[in-house]
Structure formats: structure tokens, C-alpha cells
Short mmCIF file of C-alpha atoms in Angstrom, two decimals:
data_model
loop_
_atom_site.label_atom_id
_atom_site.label_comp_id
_atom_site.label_asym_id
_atom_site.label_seq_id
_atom_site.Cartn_x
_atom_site.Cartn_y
_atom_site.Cartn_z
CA UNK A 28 -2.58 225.29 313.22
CA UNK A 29 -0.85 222.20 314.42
CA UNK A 30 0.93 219.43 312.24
CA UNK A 31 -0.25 215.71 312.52
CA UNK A 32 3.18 215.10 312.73
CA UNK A 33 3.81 217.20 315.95
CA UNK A 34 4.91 220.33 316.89
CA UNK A 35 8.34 221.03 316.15
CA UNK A 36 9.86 223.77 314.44
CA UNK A 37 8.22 224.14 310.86
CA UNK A 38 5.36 222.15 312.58
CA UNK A 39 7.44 218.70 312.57
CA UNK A 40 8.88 216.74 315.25
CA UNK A 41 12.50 215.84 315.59
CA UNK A 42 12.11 212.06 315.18
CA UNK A 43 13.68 209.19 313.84
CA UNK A 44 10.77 208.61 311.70
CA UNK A 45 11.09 211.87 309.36
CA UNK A 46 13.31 209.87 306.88
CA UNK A 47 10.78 207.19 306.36
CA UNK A 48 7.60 209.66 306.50
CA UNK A 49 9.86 211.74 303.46
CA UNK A 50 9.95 209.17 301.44
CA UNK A 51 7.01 208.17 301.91
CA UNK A 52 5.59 211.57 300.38
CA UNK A 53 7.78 211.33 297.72
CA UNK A 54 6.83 207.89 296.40
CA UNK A 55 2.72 209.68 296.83
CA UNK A 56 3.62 212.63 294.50
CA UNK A 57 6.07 211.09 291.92
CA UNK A 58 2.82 208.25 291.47
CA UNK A 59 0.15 210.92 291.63
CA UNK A 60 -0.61 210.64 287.87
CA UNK A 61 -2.34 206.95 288.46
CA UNK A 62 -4.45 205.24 290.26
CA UNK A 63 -3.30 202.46 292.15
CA UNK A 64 -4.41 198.76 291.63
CA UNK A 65 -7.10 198.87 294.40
CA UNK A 66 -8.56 202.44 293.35
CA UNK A 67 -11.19 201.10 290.94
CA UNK A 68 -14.69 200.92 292.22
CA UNK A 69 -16.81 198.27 293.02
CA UNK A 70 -20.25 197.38 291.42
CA UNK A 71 -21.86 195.06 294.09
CA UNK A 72 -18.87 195.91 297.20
CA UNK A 73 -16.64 192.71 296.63
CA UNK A 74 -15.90 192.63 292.65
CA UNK A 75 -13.37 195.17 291.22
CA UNK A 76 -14.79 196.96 288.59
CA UNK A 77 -12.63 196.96 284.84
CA UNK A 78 -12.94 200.61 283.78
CA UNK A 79 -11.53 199.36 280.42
CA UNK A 80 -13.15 199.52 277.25
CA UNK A 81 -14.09 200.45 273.48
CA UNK A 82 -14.67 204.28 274.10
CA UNK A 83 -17.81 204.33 271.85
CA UNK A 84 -17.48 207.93 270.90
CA UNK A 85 -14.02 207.93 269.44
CA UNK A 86 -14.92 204.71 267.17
CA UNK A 87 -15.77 205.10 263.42
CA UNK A 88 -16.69 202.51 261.10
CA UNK A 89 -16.56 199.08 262.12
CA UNK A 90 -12.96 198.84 264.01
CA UNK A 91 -12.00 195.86 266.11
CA UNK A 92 -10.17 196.44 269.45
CA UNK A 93 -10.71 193.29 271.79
CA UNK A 94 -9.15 191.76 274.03
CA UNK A 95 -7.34 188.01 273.34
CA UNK A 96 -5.02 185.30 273.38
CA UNK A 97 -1.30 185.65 272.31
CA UNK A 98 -0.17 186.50 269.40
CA UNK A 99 2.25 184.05 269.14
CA UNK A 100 4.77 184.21 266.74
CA UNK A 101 5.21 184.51 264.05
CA UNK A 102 5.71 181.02 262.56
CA UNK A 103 9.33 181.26 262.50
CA UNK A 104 10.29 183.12 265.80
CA UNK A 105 10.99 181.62 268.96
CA UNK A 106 11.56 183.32 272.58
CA UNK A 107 10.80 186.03 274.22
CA UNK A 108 9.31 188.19 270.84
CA UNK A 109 7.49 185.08 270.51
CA UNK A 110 4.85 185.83 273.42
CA UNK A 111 2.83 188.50 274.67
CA UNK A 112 5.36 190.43 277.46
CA UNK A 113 2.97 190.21 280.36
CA UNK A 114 0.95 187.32 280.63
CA UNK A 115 -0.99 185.09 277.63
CA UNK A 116 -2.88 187.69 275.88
CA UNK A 117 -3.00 191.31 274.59
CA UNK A 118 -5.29 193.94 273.05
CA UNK A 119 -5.78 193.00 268.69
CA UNK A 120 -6.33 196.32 267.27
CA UNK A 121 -7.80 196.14 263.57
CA UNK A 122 -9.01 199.59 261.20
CA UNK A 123 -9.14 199.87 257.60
CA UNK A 124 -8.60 202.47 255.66
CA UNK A 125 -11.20 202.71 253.23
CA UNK A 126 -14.38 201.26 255.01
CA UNK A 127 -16.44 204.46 255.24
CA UNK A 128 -17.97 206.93 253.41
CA UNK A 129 -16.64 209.68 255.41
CA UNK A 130 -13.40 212.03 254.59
CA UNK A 131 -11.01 210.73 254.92
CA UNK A 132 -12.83 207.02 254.77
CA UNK A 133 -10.47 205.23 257.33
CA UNK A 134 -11.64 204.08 260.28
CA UNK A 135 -10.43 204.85 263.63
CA UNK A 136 -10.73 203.05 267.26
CA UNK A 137 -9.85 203.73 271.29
CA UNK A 138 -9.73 201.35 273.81
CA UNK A 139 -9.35 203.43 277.17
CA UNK A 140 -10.35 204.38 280.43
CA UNK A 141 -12.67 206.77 281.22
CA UNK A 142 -13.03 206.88 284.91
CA UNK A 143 -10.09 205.82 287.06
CA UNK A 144 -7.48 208.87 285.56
CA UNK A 145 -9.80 211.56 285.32
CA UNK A 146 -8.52 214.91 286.73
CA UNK A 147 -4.96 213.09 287.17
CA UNK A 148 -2.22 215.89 286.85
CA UNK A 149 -0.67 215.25 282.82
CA UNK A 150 2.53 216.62 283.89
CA UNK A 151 2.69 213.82 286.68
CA UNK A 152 3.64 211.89 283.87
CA UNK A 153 7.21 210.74 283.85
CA UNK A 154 6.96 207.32 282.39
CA UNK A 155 4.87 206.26 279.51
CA UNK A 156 4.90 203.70 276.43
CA UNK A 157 3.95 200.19 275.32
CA UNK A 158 5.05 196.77 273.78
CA UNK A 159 3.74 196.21 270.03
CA UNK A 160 3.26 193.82 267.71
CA UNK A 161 4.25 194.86 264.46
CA UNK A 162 3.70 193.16 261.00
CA UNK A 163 5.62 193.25 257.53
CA UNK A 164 2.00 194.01 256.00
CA UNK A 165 1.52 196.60 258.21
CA UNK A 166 4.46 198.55 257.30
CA UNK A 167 3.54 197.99 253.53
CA UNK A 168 0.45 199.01 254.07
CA UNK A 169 1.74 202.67 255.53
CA UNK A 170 5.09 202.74 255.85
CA UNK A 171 7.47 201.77 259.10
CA UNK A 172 6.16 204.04 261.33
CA UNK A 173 2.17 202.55 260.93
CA UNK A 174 1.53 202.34 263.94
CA UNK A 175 -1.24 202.33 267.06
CA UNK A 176 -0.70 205.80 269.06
CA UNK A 177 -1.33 206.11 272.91
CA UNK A 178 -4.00 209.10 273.42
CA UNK A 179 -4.39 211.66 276.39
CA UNK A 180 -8.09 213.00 276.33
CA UNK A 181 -7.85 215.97 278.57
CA UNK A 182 -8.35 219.58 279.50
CA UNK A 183 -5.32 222.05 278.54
CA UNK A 184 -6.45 224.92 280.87
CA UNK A 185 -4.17 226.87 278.62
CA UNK A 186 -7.09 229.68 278.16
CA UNK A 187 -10.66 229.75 279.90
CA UNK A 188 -12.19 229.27 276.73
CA UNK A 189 -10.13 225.96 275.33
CA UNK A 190 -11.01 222.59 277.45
CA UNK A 191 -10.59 219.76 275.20
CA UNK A 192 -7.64 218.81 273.24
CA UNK A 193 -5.99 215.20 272.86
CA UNK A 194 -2.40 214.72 273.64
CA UNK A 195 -1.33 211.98 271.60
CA UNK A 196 1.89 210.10 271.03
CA UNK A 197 3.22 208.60 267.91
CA UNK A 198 6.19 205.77 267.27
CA UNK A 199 8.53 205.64 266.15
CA UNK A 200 9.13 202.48 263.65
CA UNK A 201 9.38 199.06 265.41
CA UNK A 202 12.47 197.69 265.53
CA UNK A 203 11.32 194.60 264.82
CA UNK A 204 8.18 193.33 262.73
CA UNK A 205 6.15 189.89 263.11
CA UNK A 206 6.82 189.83 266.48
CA UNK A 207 6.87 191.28 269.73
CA UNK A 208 8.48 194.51 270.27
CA UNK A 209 10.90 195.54 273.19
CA UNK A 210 9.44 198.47 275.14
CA UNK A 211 8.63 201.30 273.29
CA UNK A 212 9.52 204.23 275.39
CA UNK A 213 6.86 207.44 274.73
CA UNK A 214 9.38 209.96 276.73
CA UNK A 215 12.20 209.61 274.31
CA UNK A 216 11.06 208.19 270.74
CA UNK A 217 8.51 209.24 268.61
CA UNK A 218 6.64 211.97 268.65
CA UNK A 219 3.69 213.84 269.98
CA UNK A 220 1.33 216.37 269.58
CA UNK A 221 -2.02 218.27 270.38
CA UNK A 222 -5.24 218.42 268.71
CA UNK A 223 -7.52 221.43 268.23
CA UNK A 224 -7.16 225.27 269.53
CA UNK A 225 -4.65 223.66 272.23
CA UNK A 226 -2.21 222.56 269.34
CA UNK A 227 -2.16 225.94 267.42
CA UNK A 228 -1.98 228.04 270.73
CA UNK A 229 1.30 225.64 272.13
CA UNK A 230 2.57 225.39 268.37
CA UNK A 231 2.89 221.36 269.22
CA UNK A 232 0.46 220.13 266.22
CA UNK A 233 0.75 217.40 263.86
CA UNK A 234 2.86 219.26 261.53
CA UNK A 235 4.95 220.45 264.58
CA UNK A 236 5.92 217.54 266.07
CA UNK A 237 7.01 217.88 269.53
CA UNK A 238 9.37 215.89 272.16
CA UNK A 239 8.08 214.61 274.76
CA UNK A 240 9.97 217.15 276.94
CA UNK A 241 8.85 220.11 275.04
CA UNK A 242 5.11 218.81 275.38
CA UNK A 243 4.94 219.40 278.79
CA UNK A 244 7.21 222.71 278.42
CA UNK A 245 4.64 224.13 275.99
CA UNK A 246 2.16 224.06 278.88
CA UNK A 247 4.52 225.03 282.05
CA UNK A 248 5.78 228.08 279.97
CA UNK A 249 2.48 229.32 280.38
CA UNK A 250 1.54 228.33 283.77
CA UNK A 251 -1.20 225.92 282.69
CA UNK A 252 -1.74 222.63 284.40
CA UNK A 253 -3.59 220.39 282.58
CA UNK A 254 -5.91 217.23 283.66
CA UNK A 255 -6.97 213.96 281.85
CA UNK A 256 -10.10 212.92 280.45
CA UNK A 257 -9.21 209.77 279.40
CA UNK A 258 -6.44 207.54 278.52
CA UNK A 259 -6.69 204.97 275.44
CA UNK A 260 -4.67 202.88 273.19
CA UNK A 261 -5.66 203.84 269.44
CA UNK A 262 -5.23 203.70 266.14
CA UNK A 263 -6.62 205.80 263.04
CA UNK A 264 -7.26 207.62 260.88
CA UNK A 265 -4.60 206.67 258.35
CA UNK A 266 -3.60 203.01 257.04
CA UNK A 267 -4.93 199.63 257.25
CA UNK A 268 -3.24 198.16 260.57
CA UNK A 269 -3.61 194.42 262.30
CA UNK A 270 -1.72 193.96 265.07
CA UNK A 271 -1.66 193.69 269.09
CA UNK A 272 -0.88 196.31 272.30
CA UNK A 273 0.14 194.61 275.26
CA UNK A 274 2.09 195.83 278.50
CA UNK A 275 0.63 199.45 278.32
CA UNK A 276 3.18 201.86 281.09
CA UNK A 277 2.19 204.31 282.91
CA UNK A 278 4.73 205.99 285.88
CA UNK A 279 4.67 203.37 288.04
CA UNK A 280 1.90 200.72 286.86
CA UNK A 281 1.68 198.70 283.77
CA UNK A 282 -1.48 197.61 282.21
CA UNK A 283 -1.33 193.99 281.41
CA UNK A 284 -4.06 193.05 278.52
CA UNK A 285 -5.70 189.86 279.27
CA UNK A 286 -8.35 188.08 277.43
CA UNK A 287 -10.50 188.40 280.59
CA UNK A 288 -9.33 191.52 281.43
CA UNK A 289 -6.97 194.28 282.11
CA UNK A 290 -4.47 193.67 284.75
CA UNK A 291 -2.78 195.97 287.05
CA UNK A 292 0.96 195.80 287.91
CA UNK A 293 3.04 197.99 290.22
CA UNK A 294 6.20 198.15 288.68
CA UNK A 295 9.70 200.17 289.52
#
């Protein structure tokens, strides 16, 4: 079978070009995880469609999770913290924790995407995390690490039998509170962990936190390669929580929240 890219030995030509066509192969693979900017469909050919959302099915009670303006602030900070990172606006997040008559009676909201990652490769994932806005209420509501989590929908293909668990990741406390928070990096704070069958079969569960590292060991010890469902910004089921999301990262892209919409940047 011949290469597109000739004929050479190993099926490749001998060309000045190779570096470049390299590296261009590499940048492909190492972004593989997302979708690009200009991969979301189109509803009528010409407008982009925003894949972004309240992810109906993972909402109980009567959560908030919208997008808008700022925060700015708090009254008596100035600077950077003092605005969103990326733009004007953000994504408010809002749960209580005794709303329901359910057990336990918190409530609990996503605000995701449920098209344009599907089937993306989980262990593509080298970079991952968020800005927050934390508030001194919110930690005395639950403590300093009450916080919004970022949540993996996907299927573990650990076993043909298990084909949903959520992957999700946890905080670690703010460093700061009543205004903006540096990055939050997902690959070395915090923790994470799976739900369901997938969690007791890895032995990464809630009460066994794992690293980020030994997340994606627990599944390439065992020769599984998993695939998203869904990726969402969350909080619940626990405390009470107000606050905002913004500057969501993702390898190579960061997902700026706008109050008309989520934004797409190609970052380094």
C-alpha cells in the first residue's frame, strides 16, 4: 500500500518537509481529547451552534447554573481577582442543601456539553482545571474545600458489562475567598474519583481518593481505554454553595463563560 507522503523507505519520502509534517502529527494527537473551536455544528449552515447547557438529567431540585455578568469584587478588592479571568462574565452556580425531600435533600446541578467531546479518548487528557470564585459563606457553610467539581460522564470499558461511571474531580481549598481564584490546576491538586461499579473495580472511589496520575493508571493497568459522555462543571450533593466558574481548561482550549455564551480559546 503506498504512503500519501511518498514512497520512501518505511513508506516516507526523504524530504525537507518531514520535520514540519512531524510536528504537525504531534500537535493532532497531544489535542485529540477536544474539539477545536470550529468543530461545533451548525443549525441553519452559517451560525455556530453552543453545545453548552443545563444537562437536565443530572439536575435535582431547583439549582441555578446560568450564565452572567462579572462577579466583580468583592467590595473591597481591586485588580486582577477583581474580574472574571477571561472576558466580562462567568457561569453563577447556586444549590442548597436542604431544598428537597429526597436523601440526602441537597440539590445538585451540571452545566456541560453533551455533544462536541463524545467518544474523545479520557486519557488524552493532559491539562485540565478552572478559575473560581470562592466566598467566606461558602466555606462556612461546608468547610474550605466547598467547592464546584469538574465531571467526566463517560464509558470505563474496564469490563463488557460496566459502561457508565463519572470521573469527577474535587479542589482543593481556594487560596483565596471573595474573589477570583488563580488557576486551579485538576492534574496536581485535589482529588478525584469514580462513581459506580467503575470506582469499586479501579479502587479510585470517594473514600479512595485518587491523584490525578493514578486515575488514569487505574485504567492503563488494565488495558482499558475509556471515552467521554459528557463534560460539565457541577456542584452537589453536599453544602449550600453561591459562587461563579469561569475560564474552564481543557489540553489545549479554554472555555470562556460569557453571558451570551461560551467562548472558545486555543491556548498553549
Amino acid at each position: 500500500m503506498k504512503s500519501r507522503f511518498g514512497t520512501g523507505r518505511f513508506g516516507f519520502t526523504r524530504s525537507r518537509r518531514w520535520p514540519v509534517l512531524v510536528a504537525a502529527l504531534l500537535v493532532a494527537l497531544v489535542s485529540a481529547f477536544l474539539p477545536g473551536p470550529a468543530s461545533a455544528g451548525t443549525d441553519d449552515g452559517r451560525t455556530p451552534v453552543d453545545h453548552w447547557g443545563v444537562i437536565t438529567r443530572n439536575t435535582i431540585g431547583s439549582p441555578v447554573a446560568a450564565l452572567r455578568n462579572g462577579p466583580y469584587g468583592s467590595f473591597d478588592v481591586t485588580g486582577t481577582s477583581a474580574r472574571p479571568p477571561y472576558g466580562r462574565g462567568s457561569l453563577g452556580i447556586e444549590v442548597a442543601d436542604r431544598s428537597t425531600t429526597l436523601s440526602p435533600p441537597s440539590e445538585k446541578v451540571d452545566f456541560g456539553n453533551e455533544v462536541d467531546f463524545r467518544g474523545k479518548s479520557l486519557l488524552g487528557l493532559r491539562r485540565v482545571g478552572f478559575h473560581v470564585f470562592q466566598t467566606g459563606e461558602n466555606v462556612s457553610y461546608g468547610g474550605p474545600t466547598n467547592m464546584p467539581n469538574i465531571r467526566f460522564e463517560i464509558d470505563p470499558n474496564v469490563n463488557s458489562t460496566d459502561d457508565y461511571s463519572t470521573a469527577v474531580w474535587v479542589p482543593a481549598a481556594s487560596p483565596v475567598t471573595n474573589a477570583w481564584s488563580p488557576f486551579l490546576d485538576a492534574t496536581t491538586t485535589g482529588y478525584w474519583y469514580l462513581t459506580g461499579n467503575t470506582g469499586t473495580t479501579t479502587g479510585c472511589t470517594q473514600a479512595a481518593r485518587c491523584t490525578f496520575a493514578a486515575l488514569k493508571a487505574a485504567f492503563t493497568t488494565r488495558n482499558a481505554r475509556p471515552t467521554v459522555y459528557t463534560v460539565a462543571v457541577g456542584k452537589g450533593r453536599d453544602f449550600l454553595w453561591v459562587g461563579a466558574v469561569d475560564g474552564l481548561r481543557l489540553n489545549d482550549y479554554v472555555y470562556d463563560f460569557e453571558p451570551d455564551g461560551v467562548r472558545t480559546l486555543h491556548k498553549r
